[in-house]
Coordinates of C-alpha atoms in Angstrom, one line a residue:
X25 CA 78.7 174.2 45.8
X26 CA 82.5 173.4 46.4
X27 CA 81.6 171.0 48.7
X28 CA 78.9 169.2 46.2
X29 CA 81.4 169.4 43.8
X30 CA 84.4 167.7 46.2
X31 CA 81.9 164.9 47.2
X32 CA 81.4 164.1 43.5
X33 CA 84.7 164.0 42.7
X34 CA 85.6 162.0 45.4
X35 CA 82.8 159.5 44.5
X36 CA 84.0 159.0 40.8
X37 CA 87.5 158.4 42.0
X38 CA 86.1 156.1 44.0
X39 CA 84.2 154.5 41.5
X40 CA 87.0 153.9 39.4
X41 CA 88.9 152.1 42.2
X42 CA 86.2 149.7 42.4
X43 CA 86.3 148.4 39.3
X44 CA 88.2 145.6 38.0
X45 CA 91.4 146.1 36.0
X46 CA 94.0 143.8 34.1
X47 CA 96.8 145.8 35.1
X48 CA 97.6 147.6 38.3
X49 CA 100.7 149.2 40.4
X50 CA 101.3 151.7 42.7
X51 CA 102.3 155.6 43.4
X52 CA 104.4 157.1 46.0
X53 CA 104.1 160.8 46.0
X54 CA 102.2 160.9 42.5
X55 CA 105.0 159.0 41.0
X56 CA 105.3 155.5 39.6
X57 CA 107.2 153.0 42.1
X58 CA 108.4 150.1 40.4
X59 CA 109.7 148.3 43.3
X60 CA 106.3 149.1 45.3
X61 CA 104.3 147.5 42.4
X62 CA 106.5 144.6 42.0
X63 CA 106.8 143.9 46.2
X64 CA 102.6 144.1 46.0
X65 CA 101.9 142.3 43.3
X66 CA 104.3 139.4 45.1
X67 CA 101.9 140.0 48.1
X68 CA 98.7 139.8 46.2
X69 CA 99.8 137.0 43.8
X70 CA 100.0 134.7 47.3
X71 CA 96.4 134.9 47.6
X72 CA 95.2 135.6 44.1
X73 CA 97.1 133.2 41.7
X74 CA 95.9 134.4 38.4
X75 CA 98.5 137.5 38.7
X76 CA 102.2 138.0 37.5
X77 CA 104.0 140.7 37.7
X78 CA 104.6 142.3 33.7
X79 CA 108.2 143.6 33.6
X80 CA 107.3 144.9 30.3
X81 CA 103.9 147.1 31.4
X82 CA 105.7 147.8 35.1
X83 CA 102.5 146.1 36.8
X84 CA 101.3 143.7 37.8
X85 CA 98.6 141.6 35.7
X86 CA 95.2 139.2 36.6
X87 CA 95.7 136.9 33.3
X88 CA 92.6 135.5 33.9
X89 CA 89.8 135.3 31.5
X90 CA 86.8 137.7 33.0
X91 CA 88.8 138.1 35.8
X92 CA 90.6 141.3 37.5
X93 CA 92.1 142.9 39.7
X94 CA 90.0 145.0 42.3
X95 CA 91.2 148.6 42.5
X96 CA 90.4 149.6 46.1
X97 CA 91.8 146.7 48.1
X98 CA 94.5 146.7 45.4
X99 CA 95.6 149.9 47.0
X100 CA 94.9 149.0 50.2
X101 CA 97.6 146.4 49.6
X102 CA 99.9 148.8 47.9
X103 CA 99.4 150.7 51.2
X104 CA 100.1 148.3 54.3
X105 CA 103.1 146.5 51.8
X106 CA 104.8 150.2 51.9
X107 CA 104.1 150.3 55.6
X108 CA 105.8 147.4 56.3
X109 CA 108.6 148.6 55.1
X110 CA 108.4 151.3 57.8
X111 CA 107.4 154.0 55.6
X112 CA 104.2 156.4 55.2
X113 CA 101.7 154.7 53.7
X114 CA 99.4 158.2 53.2
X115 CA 101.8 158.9 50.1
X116 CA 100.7 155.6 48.4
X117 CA 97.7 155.1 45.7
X118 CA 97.1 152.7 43.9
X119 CA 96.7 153.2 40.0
X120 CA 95.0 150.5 37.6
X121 CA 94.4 150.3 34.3
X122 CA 92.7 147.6 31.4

């Protein structure tokens, strides 16, 4: 049963990274890290250039019409950004919101 229950939960939370989200930034350690989110969305703006980073919602922000920003590879990002600034990226998530 706990396990049942783990895989669920695991599988919602993973379902919610999926989708796509007009606002998204990144944790260290459960907390929010402004200069993470600002450093990624830099990173994921030079590929995807219908984001800008919101000083005023401390994310960054797909402006695009029907567009988005993909949670998962989002985080991914957040993660390998934070590694290369020599740090452990198994303290990063990312967190996105509408």
């Amino acid at each position: 049963m706990k396990l049942t229950l783990t895989i669920v939960t695991a599988l919602i939370a993973m379902g919610a990274l999926a989708d796509k989200h007009k606002y998204c930034a990144c944790d260290v350690d459960g907390k929010h890290n402004e200069k993470l989110s600002h450093d990624t969305c830099t990173r994921w703006g030079q590929t995807l250039p219908n984001t800008e980073w919101r000083g005023d919602k401390h994310a960054c922000h797909d402006y695009k019409s029907g567009g988005g920003i993909d949670g998962l590879p989002w985080e991914n990002t957040c993660k390998k950004v934070y590694q290369d600034q020599g740090r452990n990226p198994g303290a990063v998530r990312g967190k996105c919101h509408s």
